[in-house]
Short mmCIF file of C-alpha atoms in Angstrom, two decimals:
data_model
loop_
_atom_site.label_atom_id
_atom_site.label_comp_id
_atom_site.label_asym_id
_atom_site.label_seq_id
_atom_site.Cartn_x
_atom_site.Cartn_y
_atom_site.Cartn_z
CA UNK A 23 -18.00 3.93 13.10
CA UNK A 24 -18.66 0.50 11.01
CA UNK A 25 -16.63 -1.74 10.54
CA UNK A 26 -17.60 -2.00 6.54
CA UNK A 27 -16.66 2.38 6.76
CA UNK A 28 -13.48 1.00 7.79
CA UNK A 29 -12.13 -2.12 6.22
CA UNK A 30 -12.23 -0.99 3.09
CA UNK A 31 -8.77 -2.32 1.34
CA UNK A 32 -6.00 0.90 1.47
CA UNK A 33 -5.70 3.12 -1.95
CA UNK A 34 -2.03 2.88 -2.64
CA UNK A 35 -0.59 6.27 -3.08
CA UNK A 36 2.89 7.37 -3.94
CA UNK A 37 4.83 6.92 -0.87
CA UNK A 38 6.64 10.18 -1.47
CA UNK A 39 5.25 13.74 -1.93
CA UNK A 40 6.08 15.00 -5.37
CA UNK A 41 8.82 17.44 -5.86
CA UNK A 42 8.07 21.30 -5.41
CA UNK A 43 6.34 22.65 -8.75
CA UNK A 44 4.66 19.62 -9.85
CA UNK A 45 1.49 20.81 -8.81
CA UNK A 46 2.12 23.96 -10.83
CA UNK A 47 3.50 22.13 -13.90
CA UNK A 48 0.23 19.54 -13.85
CA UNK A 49 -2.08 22.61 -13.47
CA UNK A 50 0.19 24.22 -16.68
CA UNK A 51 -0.19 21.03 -18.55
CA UNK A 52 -3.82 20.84 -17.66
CA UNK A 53 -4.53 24.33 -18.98
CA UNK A 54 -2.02 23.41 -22.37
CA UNK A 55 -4.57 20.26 -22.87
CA UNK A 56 -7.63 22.00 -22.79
CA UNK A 57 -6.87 23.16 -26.46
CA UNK A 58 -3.24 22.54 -27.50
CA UNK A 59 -4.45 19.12 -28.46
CA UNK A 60 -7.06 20.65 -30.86
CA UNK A 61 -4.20 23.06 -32.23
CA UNK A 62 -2.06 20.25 -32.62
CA UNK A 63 -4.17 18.03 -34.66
CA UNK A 64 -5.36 21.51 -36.73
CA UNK A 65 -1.76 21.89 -37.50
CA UNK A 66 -0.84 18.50 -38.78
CA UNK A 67 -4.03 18.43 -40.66
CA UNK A 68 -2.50 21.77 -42.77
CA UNK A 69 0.54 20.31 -42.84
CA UNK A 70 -0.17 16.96 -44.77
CA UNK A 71 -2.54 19.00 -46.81
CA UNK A 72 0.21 20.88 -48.16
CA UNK A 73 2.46 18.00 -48.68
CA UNK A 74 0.31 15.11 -49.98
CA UNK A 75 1.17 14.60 -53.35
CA UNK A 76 -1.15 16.38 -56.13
CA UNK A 77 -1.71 12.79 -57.58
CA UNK A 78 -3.96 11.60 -55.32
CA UNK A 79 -7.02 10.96 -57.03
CA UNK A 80 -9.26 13.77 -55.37
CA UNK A 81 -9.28 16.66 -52.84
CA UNK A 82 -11.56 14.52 -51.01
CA UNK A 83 -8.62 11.72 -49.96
CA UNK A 84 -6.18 14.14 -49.28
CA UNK A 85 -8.03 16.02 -46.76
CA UNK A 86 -9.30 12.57 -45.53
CA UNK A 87 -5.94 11.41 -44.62
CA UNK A 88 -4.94 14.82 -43.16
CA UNK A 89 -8.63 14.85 -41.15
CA UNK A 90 -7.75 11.40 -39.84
CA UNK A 91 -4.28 12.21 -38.96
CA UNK A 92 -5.00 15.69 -37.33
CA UNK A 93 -7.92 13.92 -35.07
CA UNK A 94 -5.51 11.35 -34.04
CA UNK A 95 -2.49 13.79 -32.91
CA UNK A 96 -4.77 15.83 -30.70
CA UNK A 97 -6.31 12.37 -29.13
CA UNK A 98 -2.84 11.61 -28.41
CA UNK A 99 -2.23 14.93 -27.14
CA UNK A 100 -5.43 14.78 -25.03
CA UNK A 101 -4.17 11.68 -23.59
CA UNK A 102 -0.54 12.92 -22.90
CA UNK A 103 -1.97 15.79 -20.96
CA UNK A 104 -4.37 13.77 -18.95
CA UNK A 105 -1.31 11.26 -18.05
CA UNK A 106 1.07 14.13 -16.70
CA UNK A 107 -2.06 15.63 -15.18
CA UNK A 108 -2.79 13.06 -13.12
CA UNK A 109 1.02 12.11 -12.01
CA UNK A 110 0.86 15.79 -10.75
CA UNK A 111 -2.39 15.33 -8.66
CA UNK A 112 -4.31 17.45 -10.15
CA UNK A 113 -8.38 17.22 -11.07
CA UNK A 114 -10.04 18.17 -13.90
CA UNK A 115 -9.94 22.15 -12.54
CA UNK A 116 -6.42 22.24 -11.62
CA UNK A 117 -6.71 22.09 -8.19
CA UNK A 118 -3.87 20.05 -6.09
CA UNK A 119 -5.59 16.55 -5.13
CA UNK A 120 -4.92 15.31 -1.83
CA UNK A 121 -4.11 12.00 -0.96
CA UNK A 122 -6.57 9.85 0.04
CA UNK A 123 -6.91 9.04 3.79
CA UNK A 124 -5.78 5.82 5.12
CA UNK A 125 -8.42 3.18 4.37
CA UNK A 126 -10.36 4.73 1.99
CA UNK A 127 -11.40 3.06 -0.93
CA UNK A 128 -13.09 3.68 -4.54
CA UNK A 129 -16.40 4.27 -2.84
CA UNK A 130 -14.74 7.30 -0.53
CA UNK A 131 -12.26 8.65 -4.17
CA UNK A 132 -16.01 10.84 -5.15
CA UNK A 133 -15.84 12.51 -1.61
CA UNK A 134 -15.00 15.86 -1.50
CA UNK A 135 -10.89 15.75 -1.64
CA UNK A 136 -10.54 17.16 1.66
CA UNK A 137 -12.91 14.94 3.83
CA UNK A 138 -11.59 13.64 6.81
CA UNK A 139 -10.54 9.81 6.78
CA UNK A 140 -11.27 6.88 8.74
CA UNK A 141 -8.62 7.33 11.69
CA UNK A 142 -9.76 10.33 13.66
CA UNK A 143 -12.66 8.49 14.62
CA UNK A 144 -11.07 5.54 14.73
CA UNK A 145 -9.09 7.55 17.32
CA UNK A 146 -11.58 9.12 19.02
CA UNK A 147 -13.37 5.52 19.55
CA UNK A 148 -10.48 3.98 21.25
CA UNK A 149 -9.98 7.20 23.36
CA UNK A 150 -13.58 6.79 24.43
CA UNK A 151 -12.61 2.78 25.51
CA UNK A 152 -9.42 3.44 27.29
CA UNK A 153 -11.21 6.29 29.33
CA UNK A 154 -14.52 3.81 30.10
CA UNK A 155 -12.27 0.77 31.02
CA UNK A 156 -9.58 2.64 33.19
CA UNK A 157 -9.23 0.72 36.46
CA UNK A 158 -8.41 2.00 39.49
CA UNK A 159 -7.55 0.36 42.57
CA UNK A 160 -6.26 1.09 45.91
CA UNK A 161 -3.71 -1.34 46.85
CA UNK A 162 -2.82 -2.09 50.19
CA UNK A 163 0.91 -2.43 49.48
CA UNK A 164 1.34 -0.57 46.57
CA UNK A 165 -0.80 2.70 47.14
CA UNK A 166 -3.17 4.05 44.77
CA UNK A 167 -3.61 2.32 41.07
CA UNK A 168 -4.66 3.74 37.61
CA UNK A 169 -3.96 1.29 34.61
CA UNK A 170 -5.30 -1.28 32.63
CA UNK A 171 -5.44 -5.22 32.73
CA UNK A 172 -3.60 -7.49 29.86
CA UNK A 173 -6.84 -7.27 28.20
CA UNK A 174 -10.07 -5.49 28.17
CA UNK A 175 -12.79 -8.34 28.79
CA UNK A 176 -11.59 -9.65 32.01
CA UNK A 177 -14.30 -11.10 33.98
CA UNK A 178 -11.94 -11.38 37.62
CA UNK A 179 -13.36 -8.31 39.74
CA UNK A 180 -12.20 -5.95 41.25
CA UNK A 181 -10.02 -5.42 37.96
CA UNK A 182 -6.13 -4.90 38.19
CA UNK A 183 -3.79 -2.65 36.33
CA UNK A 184 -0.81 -4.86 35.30
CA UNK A 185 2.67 -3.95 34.29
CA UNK A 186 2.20 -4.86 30.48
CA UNK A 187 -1.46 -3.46 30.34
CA UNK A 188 -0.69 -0.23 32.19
CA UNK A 189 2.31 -0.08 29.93
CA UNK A 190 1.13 -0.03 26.67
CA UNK A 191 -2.45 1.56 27.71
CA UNK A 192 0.62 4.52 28.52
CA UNK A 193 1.72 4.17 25.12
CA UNK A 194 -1.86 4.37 23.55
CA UNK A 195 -2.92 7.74 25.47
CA UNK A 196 0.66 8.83 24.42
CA UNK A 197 -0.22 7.52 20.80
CA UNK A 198 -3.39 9.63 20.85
CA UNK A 199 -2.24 12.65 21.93
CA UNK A 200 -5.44 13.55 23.93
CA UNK A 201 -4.93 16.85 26.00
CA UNK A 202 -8.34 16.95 27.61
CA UNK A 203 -6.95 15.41 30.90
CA UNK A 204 -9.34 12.58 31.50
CA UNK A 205 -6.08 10.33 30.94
CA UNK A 206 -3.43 11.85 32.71
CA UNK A 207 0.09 10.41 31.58
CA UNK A 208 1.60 11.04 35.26
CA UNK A 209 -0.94 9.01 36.86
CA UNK A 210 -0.17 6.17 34.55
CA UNK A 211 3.65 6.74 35.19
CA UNK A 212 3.21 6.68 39.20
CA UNK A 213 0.95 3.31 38.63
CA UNK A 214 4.00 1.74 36.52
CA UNK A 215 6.91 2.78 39.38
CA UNK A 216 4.26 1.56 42.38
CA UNK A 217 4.18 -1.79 40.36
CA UNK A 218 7.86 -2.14 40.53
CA UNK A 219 9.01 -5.03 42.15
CA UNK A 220 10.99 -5.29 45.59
CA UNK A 221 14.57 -5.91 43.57
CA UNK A 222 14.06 -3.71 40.54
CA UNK A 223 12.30 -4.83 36.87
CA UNK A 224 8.62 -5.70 36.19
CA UNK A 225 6.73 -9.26 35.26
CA UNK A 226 3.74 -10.02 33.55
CA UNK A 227 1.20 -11.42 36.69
CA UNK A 228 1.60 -14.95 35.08
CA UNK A 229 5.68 -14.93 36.05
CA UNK A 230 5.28 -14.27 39.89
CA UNK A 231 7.82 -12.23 41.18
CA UNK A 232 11.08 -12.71 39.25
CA UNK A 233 11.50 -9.76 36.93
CA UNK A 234 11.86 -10.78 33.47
CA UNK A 235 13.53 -8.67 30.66
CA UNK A 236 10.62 -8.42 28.41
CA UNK A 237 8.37 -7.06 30.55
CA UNK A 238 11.19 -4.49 32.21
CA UNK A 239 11.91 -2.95 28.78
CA UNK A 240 8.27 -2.88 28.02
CA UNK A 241 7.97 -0.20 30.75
CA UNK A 242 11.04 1.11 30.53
CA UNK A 243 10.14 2.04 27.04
CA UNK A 244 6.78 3.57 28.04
CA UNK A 245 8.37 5.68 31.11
CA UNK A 246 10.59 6.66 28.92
CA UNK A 247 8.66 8.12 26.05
CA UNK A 248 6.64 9.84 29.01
CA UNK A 249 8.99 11.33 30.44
CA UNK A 250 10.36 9.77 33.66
CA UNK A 251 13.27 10.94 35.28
CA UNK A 252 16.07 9.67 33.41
CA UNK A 253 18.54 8.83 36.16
CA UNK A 254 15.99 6.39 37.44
CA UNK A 255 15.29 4.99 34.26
CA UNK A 256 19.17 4.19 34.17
CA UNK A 257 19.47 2.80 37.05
CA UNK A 258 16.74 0.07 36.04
CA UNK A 259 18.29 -0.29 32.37
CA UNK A 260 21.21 -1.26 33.64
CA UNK A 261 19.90 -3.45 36.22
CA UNK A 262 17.75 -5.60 33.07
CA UNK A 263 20.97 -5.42 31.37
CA UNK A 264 23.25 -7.16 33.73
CA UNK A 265 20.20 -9.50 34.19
CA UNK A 266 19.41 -10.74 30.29
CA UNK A 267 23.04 -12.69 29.71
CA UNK A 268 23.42 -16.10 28.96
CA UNK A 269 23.85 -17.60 32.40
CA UNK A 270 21.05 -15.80 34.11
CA UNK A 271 18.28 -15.33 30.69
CA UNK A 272 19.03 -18.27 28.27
CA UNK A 273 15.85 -18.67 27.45
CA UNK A 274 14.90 -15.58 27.12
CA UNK A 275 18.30 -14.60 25.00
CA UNK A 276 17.32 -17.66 22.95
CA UNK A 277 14.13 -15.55 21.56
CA UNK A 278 13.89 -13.20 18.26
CA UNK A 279 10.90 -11.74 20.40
CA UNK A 280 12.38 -11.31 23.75
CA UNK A 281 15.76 -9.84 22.45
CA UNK A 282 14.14 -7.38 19.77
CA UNK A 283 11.73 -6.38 22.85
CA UNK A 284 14.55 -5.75 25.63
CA UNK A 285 16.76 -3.80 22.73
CA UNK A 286 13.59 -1.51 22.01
CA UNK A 287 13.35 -0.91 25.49
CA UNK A 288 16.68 -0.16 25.80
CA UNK A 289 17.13 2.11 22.74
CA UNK A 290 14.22 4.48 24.63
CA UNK A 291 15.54 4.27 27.99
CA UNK A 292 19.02 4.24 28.46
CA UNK A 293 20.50 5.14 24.60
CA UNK A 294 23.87 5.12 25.47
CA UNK A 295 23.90 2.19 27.02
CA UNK A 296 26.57 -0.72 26.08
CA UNK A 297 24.16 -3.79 25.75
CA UNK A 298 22.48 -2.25 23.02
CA UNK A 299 25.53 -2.99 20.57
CA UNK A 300 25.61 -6.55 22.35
CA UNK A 301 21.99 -7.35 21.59
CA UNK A 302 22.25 -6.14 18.03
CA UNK A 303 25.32 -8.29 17.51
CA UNK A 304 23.16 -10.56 18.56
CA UNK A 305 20.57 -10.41 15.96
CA UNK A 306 22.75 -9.86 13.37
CA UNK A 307 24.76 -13.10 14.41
CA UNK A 308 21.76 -15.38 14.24
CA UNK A 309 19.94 -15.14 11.41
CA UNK A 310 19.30 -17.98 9.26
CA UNK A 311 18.95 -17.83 5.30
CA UNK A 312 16.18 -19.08 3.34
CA UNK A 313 16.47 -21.30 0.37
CA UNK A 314 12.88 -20.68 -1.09
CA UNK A 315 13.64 -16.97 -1.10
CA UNK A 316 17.19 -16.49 -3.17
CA UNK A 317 19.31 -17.58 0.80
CA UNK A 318 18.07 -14.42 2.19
CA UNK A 319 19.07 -13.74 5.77
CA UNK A 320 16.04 -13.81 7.76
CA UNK A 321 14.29 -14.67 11.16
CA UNK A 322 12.49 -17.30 12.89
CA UNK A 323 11.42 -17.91 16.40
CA UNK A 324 14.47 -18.97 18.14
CA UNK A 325 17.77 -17.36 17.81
CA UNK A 326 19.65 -20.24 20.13
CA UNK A 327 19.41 -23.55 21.52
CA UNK A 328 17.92 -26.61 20.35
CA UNK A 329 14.83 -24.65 18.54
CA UNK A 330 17.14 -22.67 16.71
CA UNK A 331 18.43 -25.69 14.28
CA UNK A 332 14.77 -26.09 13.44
CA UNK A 333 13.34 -22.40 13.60
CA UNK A 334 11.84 -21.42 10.47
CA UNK A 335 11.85 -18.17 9.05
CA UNK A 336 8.92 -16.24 10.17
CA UNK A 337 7.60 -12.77 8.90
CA UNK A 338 6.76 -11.61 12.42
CA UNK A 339 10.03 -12.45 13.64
CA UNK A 340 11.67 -10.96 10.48
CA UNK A 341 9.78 -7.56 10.88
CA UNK A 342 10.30 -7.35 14.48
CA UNK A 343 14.16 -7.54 13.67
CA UNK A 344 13.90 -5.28 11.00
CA UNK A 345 12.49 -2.57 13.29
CA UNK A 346 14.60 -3.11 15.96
CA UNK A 347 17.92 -3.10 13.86
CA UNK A 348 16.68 -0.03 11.98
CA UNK A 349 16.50 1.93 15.25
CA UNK A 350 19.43 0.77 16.65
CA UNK A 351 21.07 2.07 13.13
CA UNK A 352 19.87 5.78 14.33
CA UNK A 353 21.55 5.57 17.85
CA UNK A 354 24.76 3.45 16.87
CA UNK A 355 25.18 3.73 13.06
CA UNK A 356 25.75 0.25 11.55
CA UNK A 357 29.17 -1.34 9.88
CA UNK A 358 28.48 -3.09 6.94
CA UNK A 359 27.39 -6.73 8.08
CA UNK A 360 24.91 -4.88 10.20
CA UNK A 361 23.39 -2.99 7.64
CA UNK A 362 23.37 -6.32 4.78
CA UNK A 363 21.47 -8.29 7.63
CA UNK A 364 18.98 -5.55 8.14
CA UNK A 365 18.24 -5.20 4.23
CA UNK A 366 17.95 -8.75 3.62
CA UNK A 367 15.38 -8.90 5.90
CA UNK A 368 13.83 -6.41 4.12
CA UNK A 369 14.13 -8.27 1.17
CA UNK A 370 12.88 -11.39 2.50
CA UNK A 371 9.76 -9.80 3.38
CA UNK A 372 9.22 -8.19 -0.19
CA UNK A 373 10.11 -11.40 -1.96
CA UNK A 374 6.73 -13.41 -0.74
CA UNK A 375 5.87 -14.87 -4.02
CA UNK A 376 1.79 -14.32 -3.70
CA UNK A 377 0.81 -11.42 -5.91
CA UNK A 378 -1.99 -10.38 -3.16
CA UNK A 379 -1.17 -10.66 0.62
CA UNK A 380 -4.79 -10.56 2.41
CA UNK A 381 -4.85 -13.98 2.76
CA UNK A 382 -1.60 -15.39 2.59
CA UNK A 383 0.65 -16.44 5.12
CA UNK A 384 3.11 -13.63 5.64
CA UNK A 385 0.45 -11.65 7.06
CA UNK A 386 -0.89 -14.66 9.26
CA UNK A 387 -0.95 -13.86 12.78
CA UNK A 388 1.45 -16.57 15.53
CA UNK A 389 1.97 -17.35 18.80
CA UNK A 390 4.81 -18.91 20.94
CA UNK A 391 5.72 -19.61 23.90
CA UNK A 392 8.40 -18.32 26.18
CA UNK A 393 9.47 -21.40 28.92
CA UNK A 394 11.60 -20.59 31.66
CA UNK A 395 12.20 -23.12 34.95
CA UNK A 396 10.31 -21.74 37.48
CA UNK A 397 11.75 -19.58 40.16
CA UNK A 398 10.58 -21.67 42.93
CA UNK A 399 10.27 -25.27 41.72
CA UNK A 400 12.78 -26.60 39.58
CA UNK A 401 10.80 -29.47 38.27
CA UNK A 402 8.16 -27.06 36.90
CA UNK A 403 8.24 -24.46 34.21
CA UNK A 404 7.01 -20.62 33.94
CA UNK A 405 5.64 -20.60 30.17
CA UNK A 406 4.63 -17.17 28.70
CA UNK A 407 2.43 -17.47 25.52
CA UNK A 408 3.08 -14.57 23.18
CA UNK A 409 0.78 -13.55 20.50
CA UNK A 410 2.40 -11.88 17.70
CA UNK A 411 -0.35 -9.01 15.49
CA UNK A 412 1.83 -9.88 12.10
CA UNK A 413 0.54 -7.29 10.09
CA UNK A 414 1.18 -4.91 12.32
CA UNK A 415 4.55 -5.76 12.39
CA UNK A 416 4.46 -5.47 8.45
CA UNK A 417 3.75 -2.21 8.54
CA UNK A 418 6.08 -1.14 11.03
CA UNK A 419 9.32 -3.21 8.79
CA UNK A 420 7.98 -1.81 5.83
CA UNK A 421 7.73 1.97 6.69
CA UNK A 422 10.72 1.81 7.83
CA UNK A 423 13.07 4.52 5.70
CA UNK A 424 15.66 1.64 4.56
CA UNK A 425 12.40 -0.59 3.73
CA UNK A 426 11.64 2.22 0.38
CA UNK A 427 15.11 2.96 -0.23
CA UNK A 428 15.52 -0.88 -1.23
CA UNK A 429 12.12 -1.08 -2.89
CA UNK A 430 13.26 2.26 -5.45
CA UNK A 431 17.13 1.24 -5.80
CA UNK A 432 16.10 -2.64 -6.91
CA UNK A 433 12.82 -1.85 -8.94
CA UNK A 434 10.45 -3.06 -5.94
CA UNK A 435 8.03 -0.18 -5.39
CA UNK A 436 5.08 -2.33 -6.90
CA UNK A 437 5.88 -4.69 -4.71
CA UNK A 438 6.49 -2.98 -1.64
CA UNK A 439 2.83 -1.09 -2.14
CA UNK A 440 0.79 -3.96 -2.76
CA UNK A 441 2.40 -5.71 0.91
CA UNK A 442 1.98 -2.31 2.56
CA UNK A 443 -1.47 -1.83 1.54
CA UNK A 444 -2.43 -5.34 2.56
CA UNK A 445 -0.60 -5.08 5.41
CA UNK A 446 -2.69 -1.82 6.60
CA UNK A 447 -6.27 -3.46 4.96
CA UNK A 448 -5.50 -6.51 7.50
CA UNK A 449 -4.84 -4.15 10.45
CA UNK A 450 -7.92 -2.78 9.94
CA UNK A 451 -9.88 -5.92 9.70
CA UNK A 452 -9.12 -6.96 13.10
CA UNK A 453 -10.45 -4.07 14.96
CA UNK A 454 -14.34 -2.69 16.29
CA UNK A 455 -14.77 0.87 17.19
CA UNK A 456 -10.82 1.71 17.60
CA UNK A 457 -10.36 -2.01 19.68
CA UNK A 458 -8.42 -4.66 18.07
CA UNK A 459 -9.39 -8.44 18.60
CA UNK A 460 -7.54 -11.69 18.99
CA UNK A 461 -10.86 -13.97 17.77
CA UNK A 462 -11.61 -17.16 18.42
CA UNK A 463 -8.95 -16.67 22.12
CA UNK A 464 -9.97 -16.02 26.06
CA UNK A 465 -8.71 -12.11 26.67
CA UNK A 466 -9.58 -11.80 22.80
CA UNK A 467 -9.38 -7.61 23.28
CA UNK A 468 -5.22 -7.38 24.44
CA UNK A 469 -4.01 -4.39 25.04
CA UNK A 470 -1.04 -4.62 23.24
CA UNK A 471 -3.02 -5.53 19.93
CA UNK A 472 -4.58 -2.59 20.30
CA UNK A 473 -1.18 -0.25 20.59
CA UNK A 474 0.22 -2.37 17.73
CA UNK A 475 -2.75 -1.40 15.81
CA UNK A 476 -3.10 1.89 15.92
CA UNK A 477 0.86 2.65 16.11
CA UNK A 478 0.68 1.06 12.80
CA UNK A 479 -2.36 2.62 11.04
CA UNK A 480 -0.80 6.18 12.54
CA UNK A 481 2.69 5.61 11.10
CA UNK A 482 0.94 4.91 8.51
CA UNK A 483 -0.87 8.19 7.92
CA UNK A 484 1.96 10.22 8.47
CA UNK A 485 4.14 8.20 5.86
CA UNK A 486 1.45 9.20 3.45
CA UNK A 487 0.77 12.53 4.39
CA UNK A 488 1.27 15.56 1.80
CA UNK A 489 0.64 18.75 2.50
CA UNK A 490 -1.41 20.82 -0.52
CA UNK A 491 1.17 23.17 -2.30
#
């Protein structure tokens, strides 16, 4: 599949299926158009016939003004129809109207209503990759390996599964829903526990052996969507837990990215689990407000230490929140401080004053970096760089059920479509055949981007999914 089949810039449906009946009532309405117009005009041209005054200086004028009258009722009519007939996604015959696919564009609206979108090969295409770049590797000290790398265009050989690639290569094959077997989930999950290190918790390859709290929820979340055995998953929940406070993790604590990450993890892993409420209280506690944007609460990079009295608010950071807080919400509830943090975010994000988003900066992808003192040396530092897919993110704090309740309680819809559907028209840019690309960057094809990227475009379907009635 092209890339010009799929970058076309997102149609922007209704985000909610109409009510039961409307199909029925446009398909009425359609029928009612066909000719009530023309009985409508007929009848208001008889009545001001019979009611224009006799002066008028000839037959001719009266039935003039009647003519022109009755032609203009039933054009009004015509156009009334048309309006409600079209709300009710109908065509011209009727027939219920589906909603365009995700990506499609004016060029696919002629297609036949029911043709297949963009994402199913889109799918299919990044199946295909996952399956031709699997690595496997037999480790002396670990056993047998099946993963992925951090990226797919490593040039080091013999390849390695890592932690984070084998992680979120889990989530894609999960993601995809393949049943054909080529990419069997419990091979993955074995890979993930062999990769374990000696005193519990995972690291990316570029933090040695020290497990660090990011990467431990990372997997935690995957094994956990996959179905790992949940007493061991507890086990190592708790053991990140007791591991990401202040004393042992402040620089990871200090981080919108690492905290959001770990309470993800968490939420999939280990649910009931107490530092979940502490790690929302977190985020909730450390927002900052923005003046350009009406002193919403918001995020930025850095939630303490030095950085955070110069963090600035950043729409990655404020998505990545957003999710997180919203999912927390369905495990824990929320009190009221909770829940006004979470929905300015929202806010924040649907207040960007740019009327188009494709090339502005809330959809501009960042990077930071993550410094810890090194494990061994104290004089040196273990830095992490972390990319962050912003649109992706977007699309994630937008489709997020608060996200449209606040957009149709405060009159935002318009805006919360046009940010949506540039959100999803950027996701789409930065991907080939179903792999998404960091350009212009050594490891340009992450893993991760890739997940992010078609989570998003997915979530995105269903959201505008409606079944023909």
């Amino acid at each position: 599949m092209s890339q010009q089949q799929l970058g076309r810039s997102p149609v922007r449906p209704d985000p909610e299926p109409p009510p039961p009946g409307d199909s029925r009532q446009g398909r009425f309405v359609g029928w009612l158009g066909g000719f009530g117009c023309v009985a409508a005009g007929y009848a208001v041209f008889q009545s001001l016939v019979g009611v224009l005054p006799q002066e008028l200086s000839t037959d001719a004028a009266r039935y003039g003004i009647a003519g022109v009258s009755g032609v203009g009722t039933a054009l009004a009519a015509w156009l009334a129809a048309a309006l409600l007939r079209a709300r009710a996604g109908t065509d011209d015959d009727g027939a219920p109207t589906a909603p365009r696919a995700l990506g499609t564009g004016a060029a696919a609206g002629s297609a036949h209503a029911h043709a297949p979108g963009p994402f199913p090969a889109l799918a299919a295409a990044t199946h295909r990759t996952l399956h031709a770049e699997l690595a496997v590797l037999d480790d002396p000290d670990r056993g047998l390996l099946k993963g992925w790398p951090h990226a797919l265009d490593e040039q080091t050989l013999p390849v390695r599964p890592t932690p984070t690639g084998t992680a979120y290569g889990l989530h894609l094959v999960l993601e995809l829903g393949v049943q054909d077997g080529r990419l069997n989930p419990s091979e993955l999950v074995e890979t993930l526990w062999r990769q374990r290190l000696s005193d519990g918790g995972w690291a990316a390859r570029s933090q040695g052996a020290v497990p660090r709290p990011e990467v431990t929820a990372l997997v935690l979340g995957a094994l956990a969507r996959a179905g790992a055995d949940p007493a061991r998953l507890a086990d190592e929940a708790a053991r990140c837990a007791a591991r990401f406070t202040a004393d042992l993790e402040p620089s990871g604590l200090a981080r919108t990215h690492v905290v959001t990450t770990v309470l993800r993890g968490m939420l999939r892993a280990a649910p009931g689990s107490p530092a979940i409420a502490r790690l929302r209280d977190e985020l909730v506690d450390r927002t900052i407000t923005d003046p350009a944007r009406e002193h919403r609460r918001c995020w930025g990079p850095a939630l303490r230490g030095p950085a955070a009295h110069t963090t600035r608010p950043s729409p990655a950071h404020t998505a990545q929140a957003v999710v997180a807080l919203d999912r927390a919400a369905r495990v824990l509830g929320e009190d009221g401080n909770t829940r006004a943090a979470r929905e300015d975010g929202i806010r924040w994000l649907l207040s960007c004053p740019m009327p188009g988003h494709e090339t502005c900066a809330d959809l501009r992808n960042t990077q930071e970096e993550v410094r810890r003192p090194h494990p061994q040396d104290s004089w040196r530092q273990e830095v992490l760089f972390v990319r962050h897919f912003t649109a992706a993110w977007m699309v994630r704090a937008l489709l997020t059920p608060g996200a449209w309740e606040i957009a149709v309680a405060e009159d935002r819809e318009e805006a919360w479509r046009t940010l949506l559907a540039d959100a999803v028209a950027g996701v789409l840019r930065q991907q080939d055949e179903g792999i998404w690309n960091w350009d212009g960057h050594d490891l340009g094809r992450p893993l991760w981007m890739t997940y992010q990227g078609l989570s998003a475009l997915r979530a995105h379907a269903v959201w505008m999914y409606q079944p023909d009635r």
